[in-house]
Amino acid sequence: MTVTLRPHVLFNSEWDSPLAWKSALALQFDDLGFSTPDDTHSPDAVNIALIWKVPREGLHRFRNLKAILSLGAGVNQLDPAQLPDGVPLARLVDQTLTDTMVEYAKAAVFRCHRNFDVFERHGRLEHWQYVAPRLARDTTVGVLGLGELGSAIATVLRDEGFEVHGWSRSLKPLAGITSHSGSNGLAELARRCAILVNVLPLTPETEGILSRSLFAQCQGTRLINMGRGGHLVEADLLDALASGHVASATLDVTAVEPLPPGHPFWNHPRVLLTPHVAGLSSPATAAQVVATNIRRALAGQPLLHQVSAARGY
Ligand code: NAP
Ligand code: GLV
């Protein structure tokens, strides 16, 4: 691939280490410019934005941007109105991110499958009650979203012996996993699955998808939300927990993060909160795909994992 431009990366994240990313990317390029919004002295030299969120002062002063590369698998934190027109956007695909998401899903699914959520609640009430254990093959798990992360999660759960169903926009030929799509497919997942794992991207179509109409199909389902807080209608979940349609919820993401003090999810006996820790990327493993996308962008080629503006993911 012929690249004549010198790469200069603008880096912006409140979570990710600029030093670790700079060192990891420096191994990929002989000559690399790298700066944060506060120490960028020549905005015109910047041609790549590697960001979790849009910097406070926006991106419009970087007139030579060739690509915006998200530091997350999700891109909904990047408001399209704040992005310069016509600059391609890519989401992050990284093995460490996938592996951490898979481990979280396994932990959360097994916690529900072996009734630890029930025993934690009983323990707080000093209530000793036997509940017979089941094997994974007797538990049906539904995975909402069968993309990079959802298909890895579904496959690992299948290998653990669970009966796995998945839901996505298009049907997926994944061995040993029953694939569904459309609103009927979603209702079927809700009716059949004891545990539902959400790992969808947040788009106008998926916003509020975990809501009253879905919960009405559930019968004591355990819900695990690893997608985004905007997928869940929080008041509907509280009602579904009270009615028993949903037996417990494991929430890694909430509409407002951090969850505000006094929110009804805090101390709810049927809710386990984790502070958006399900997945974490690593510059050591992710630098290669980011470097490939930098080279593609500077050579005028389409990006890997490019986000479709029409689909929103
Ligand atoms: P991806 O590869 O783009 O996969 C998205 C999946 O969702 C695809 O299977 C897609 O269907 C499906 N989908 C999208 N819109 C749909 C709709 N309207 N109806 C049905 N299915 C729909 O994304 P990914 O890399 O797996 O990441 C998924 C999400 O995980 C991210 O966007 C982010 O929200 C979340 N995440 C959370 C954390 C965390 O720490 N909690 C970390 C990383 C990511 P098709 O396959 O048919 O296109
Ligand atoms: C984290 O939430 C991500 O989107 O990677």
JSON list of N, CA, C and O in Angstrom, two decimals, residues 166-172 178-189:
[
{"chain": "A", "resi": 166, "resn": "GLY", "atom": "N", "xyz": [-29.65, -16.85, 19.09]},
{"chain": "A", "resi": 166, "resn": "GLY", "atom": "CA", "xyz": [-29.12, -15.50, 18.87]},
{"chain": "A", "resi": 166, "resn": "GLY", "atom": "C", "xyz": [-30.08, -14.69, 18.04]},
{"chain": "A", "resi": 166, "resn": "GLY", "atom": "O", "xyz": [-30.92, -15.24, 17.30]},
{"chain": "A", "resi": 167, "resn": "TRP", "atom": "N", "xyz": [-29.96, -13.37, 18.16]},
{"chain": "A", "resi": 167, "resn": "TRP", "atom": "CA", "xyz": [-30.84, -12.46, 17.40]},
{"chain": "A", "resi": 167, "resn": "TRP", "atom": "C", "xyz": [-29.99, -11.38, 16.75]},
{"chain": "A", "resi": 167, "resn": "TRP", "atom": "O", "xyz": [-29.14, -10.77, 17.42]},
{"chain": "A", "resi": 168, "resn": "SER", "atom": "N", "xyz": [-30.19, -11.18, 15.47]},
{"chain": "A", "resi": 168, "resn": "SER", "atom": "CA", "xyz": [-29.44, -10.14, 14.76]},
{"chain": "A", "resi": 168, "resn": "SER", "atom": "C", "xyz": [-30.30, -9.65, 13.60]},
{"chain": "A", "resi": 168, "resn": "SER", "atom": "O", "xyz": [-31.36, -10.21, 13.31]},
{"chain": "A", "resi": 169, "resn": "ARG", "atom": "N", "xyz": [-29.81, -8.60, 12.93]},
{"chain": "A", "resi": 169, "resn": "ARG", "atom": "CA", "xyz": [-30.57, -8.05, 11.81]},
{"chain": "A", "resi": 169, "resn": "ARG", "atom": "C", "xyz": [-30.69, -9.10, 10.70]},
{"chain": "A", "resi": 169, "resn": "ARG", "atom": "O", "xyz": [-31.76, -9.36, 10.17]},
{"chain": "A", "resi": 170, "resn": "SER", "atom": "N", "xyz": [-29.54, -9.73, 10.37]},
{"chain": "A", "resi": 170, "resn": "SER", "atom": "CA", "xyz": [-29.57, -10.79, 9.35]},
{"chain": "A", "resi": 170, "resn": "SER", "atom": "C", "xyz": [-29.32, -12.13, 10.05]},
{"chain": "A", "resi": 170, "resn": "SER", "atom": "O", "xyz": [-28.63, -12.18, 11.07]},
{"chain": "A", "resi": 171, "resn": "LEU", "atom": "N", "xyz": [-29.86, -13.21, 9.48]},
{"chain": "A", "resi": 171, "resn": "LEU", "atom": "CA", "xyz": [-29.67, -14.53, 10.10]},
{"chain": "A", "resi": 171, "resn": "LEU", "atom": "C", "xyz": [-28.21, -14.96, 9.98]},
{"chain": "A", "resi": 171, "resn": "LEU", "atom": "O", "xyz": [-27.54, -14.63, 9.01]},
{"chain": "A", "resi": 172, "resn": "LYS", "atom": "N", "xyz": [-27.73, -15.66, 11.01]},
{"chain": "A", "resi": 172, "resn": "LYS", "atom": "CA", "xyz": [-26.30, -16.02, 11.05]},
{"chain": "A", "resi": 172, "resn": "LYS", "atom": "C", "xyz": [-26.14, -17.54, 11.06]},
{"chain": "A", "resi": 172, "resn": "LYS", "atom": "O", "xyz": [-26.69, -18.21, 11.94]},
{"chain": "A", "resi": 178, "resn": "THR", "atom": "N", "xyz": [-29.07, -21.35, 17.32]},
{"chain": "A", "resi": 178, "resn": "THR", "atom": "CA", "xyz": [-30.29, -21.09, 16.54]},
{"chain": "A", "resi": 178, "resn": "THR", "atom": "C", "xyz": [-30.39, -19.58, 16.32]},
{"chain": "A", "resi": 178, "resn": "THR", "atom": "O", "xyz": [-30.42, -18.81, 17.28]},
{"chain": "A", "resi": 179, "resn": "SER", "atom": "N", "xyz": [-30.43, -19.20, 15.06]},
{"chain": "A", "resi": 179, "resn": "SER", "atom": "CA", "xyz": [-30.38, -17.78, 14.70]},
{"chain": "A", "resi": 179, "resn": "SER", "atom": "C", "xyz": [-31.80, -17.26, 14.43]},
{"chain": "A", "resi": 179, "resn": "SER", "atom": "O", "xyz": [-32.60, -17.95, 13.77]},
{"chain": "A", "resi": 180, "resn": "HIS", "atom": "N", "xyz": [-32.10, -16.07, 14.95]},
{"chain": "A", "resi": 180, "resn": "HIS", "atom": "CA", "xyz": [-33.42, -15.44, 14.75]},
{"chain": "A", "resi": 180, "resn": "HIS", "atom": "C", "xyz": [-33.20, -14.01, 14.28]},
{"chain": "A", "resi": 180, "resn": "HIS", "atom": "O", "xyz": [-32.17, -13.40, 14.56]},
{"chain": "A", "resi": 181, "resn": "SER", "atom": "N", "xyz": [-34.24, -13.46, 13.64]},
{"chain": "A", "resi": 181, "resn": "SER", "atom": "CA", "xyz": [-34.21, -12.03, 13.31]},
{"chain": "A", "resi": 181, "resn": "SER", "atom": "C", "xyz": [-35.65, -11.51, 13.32]},
{"chain": "A", "resi": 181, "resn": "SER", "atom": "O", "xyz": [-36.60, -12.29, 13.43]},
{"chain": "A", "resi": 182, "resn": "GLY", "atom": "N", "xyz": [-35.76, -10.19, 13.22]},
{"chain": "A", "resi": 182, "resn": "GLY", "atom": "CA", "xyz": [-37.09, -9.57, 13.15]},
{"chain": "A", "resi": 182, "resn": "GLY", "atom": "C", "xyz": [-37.81, -9.58, 14.49]},
{"chain": "A", "resi": 182, "resn": "GLY", "atom": "O", "xyz": [-37.34, -10.17, 15.47]},
{"chain": "A", "resi": 183, "resn": "SER", "atom": "N", "xyz": [-38.97, -8.91, 14.53]},
{"chain": "A", "resi": 183, "resn": "SER", "atom": "CA", "xyz": [-39.66, -8.77, 15.82]},
{"chain": "A", "resi": 183, "resn": "SER", "atom": "C", "xyz": [-40.21, -10.10, 16.32]},
{"chain": "A", "resi": 183, "resn": "SER", "atom": "O", "xyz": [-40.22, -10.36, 17.52]},
{"chain": "A", "resi": 184, "resn": "ASN", "atom": "N", "xyz": [-40.61, -11.00, 15.38]},
{"chain": "A", "resi": 184, "resn": "ASN", "atom": "CA", "xyz": [-41.08, -12.31, 15.84]},
{"chain": "A", "resi": 184, "resn": "ASN", "atom": "C", "xyz": [-39.95, -13.11, 16.46]},
{"chain": "A", "resi": 184, "resn": "ASN", "atom": "O", "xyz": [-40.13, -13.80, 17.47]},
{"chain": "A", "resi": 185, "resn": "GLY", "atom": "N", "xyz": [-38.77, -13.00, 15.85]},
{"chain": "A", "resi": 185, "resn": "GLY", "atom": "CA", "xyz": [-37.60, -13.70, 16.37]},
{"chain": "A", "resi": 185, "resn": "GLY", "atom": "C", "xyz": [-37.24, -13.21, 17.76]},
{"chain": "A", "resi": 185, "resn": "GLY", "atom": "O", "xyz": [-36.90, -14.00, 18.65]},
{"chain": "A", "resi": 186, "resn": "LEU", "atom": "N", "xyz": [-37.35, -11.91, 17.97]},
{"chain": "A", "resi": 186, "resn": "LEU", "atom": "CA", "xyz": [-37.01, -11.35, 19.28]},
{"chain": "A", "resi": 186, "resn": "LEU", "atom": "C", "xyz": [-38.01, -11.84, 20.34]},
{"chain": "A", "resi": 186, "resn": "LEU", "atom": "O", "xyz": [-37.63, -12.23, 21.45]},
{"chain": "A", "resi": 187, "resn": "ALA", "atom": "N", "xyz": [-39.29, -11.87, 19.96]},
{"chain": "A", "resi": 187, "resn": "ALA", "atom": "CA", "xyz": [-40.32, -12.34, 20.91]},
{"chain": "A", "resi": 187, "resn": "ALA", "atom": "C", "xyz": [-40.08, -13.81, 21.24]},
{"chain": "A", "resi": 187, "resn": "ALA", "atom": "O", "xyz": [-40.24, -14.23, 22.40]},
{"chain": "A", "resi": 188, "resn": "GLU", "atom": "N", "xyz": [-39.65, -14.58, 20.24]},
{"chain": "A", "resi": 188, "resn": "GLU", "atom": "CA", "xyz": [-39.41, -16.00, 20.49]},
{"chain": "A", "resi": 188, "resn": "GLU", "atom": "C", "xyz": [-38.24, -16.18, 21.47]},
{"chain": "A", "resi": 188, "resn": "GLU", "atom": "O", "xyz": [-38.29, -17.02, 22.37]},
{"chain": "A", "resi": 189, "resn": "LEU", "atom": "N", "xyz": [-37.19, -15.36, 21.28]},
{"chain": "A", "resi": 189, "resn": "LEU", "atom": "CA", "xyz": [-36.05, -15.43, 22.21]},
{"chain": "A", "resi": 189, "resn": "LEU", "atom": "C", "xyz": [-36.52, -15.15, 23.63]},
{"chain": "A", "resi": 189, "resn": "LEU", "atom": "O", "xyz": [-36.15, -15.85, 24.58]}
]
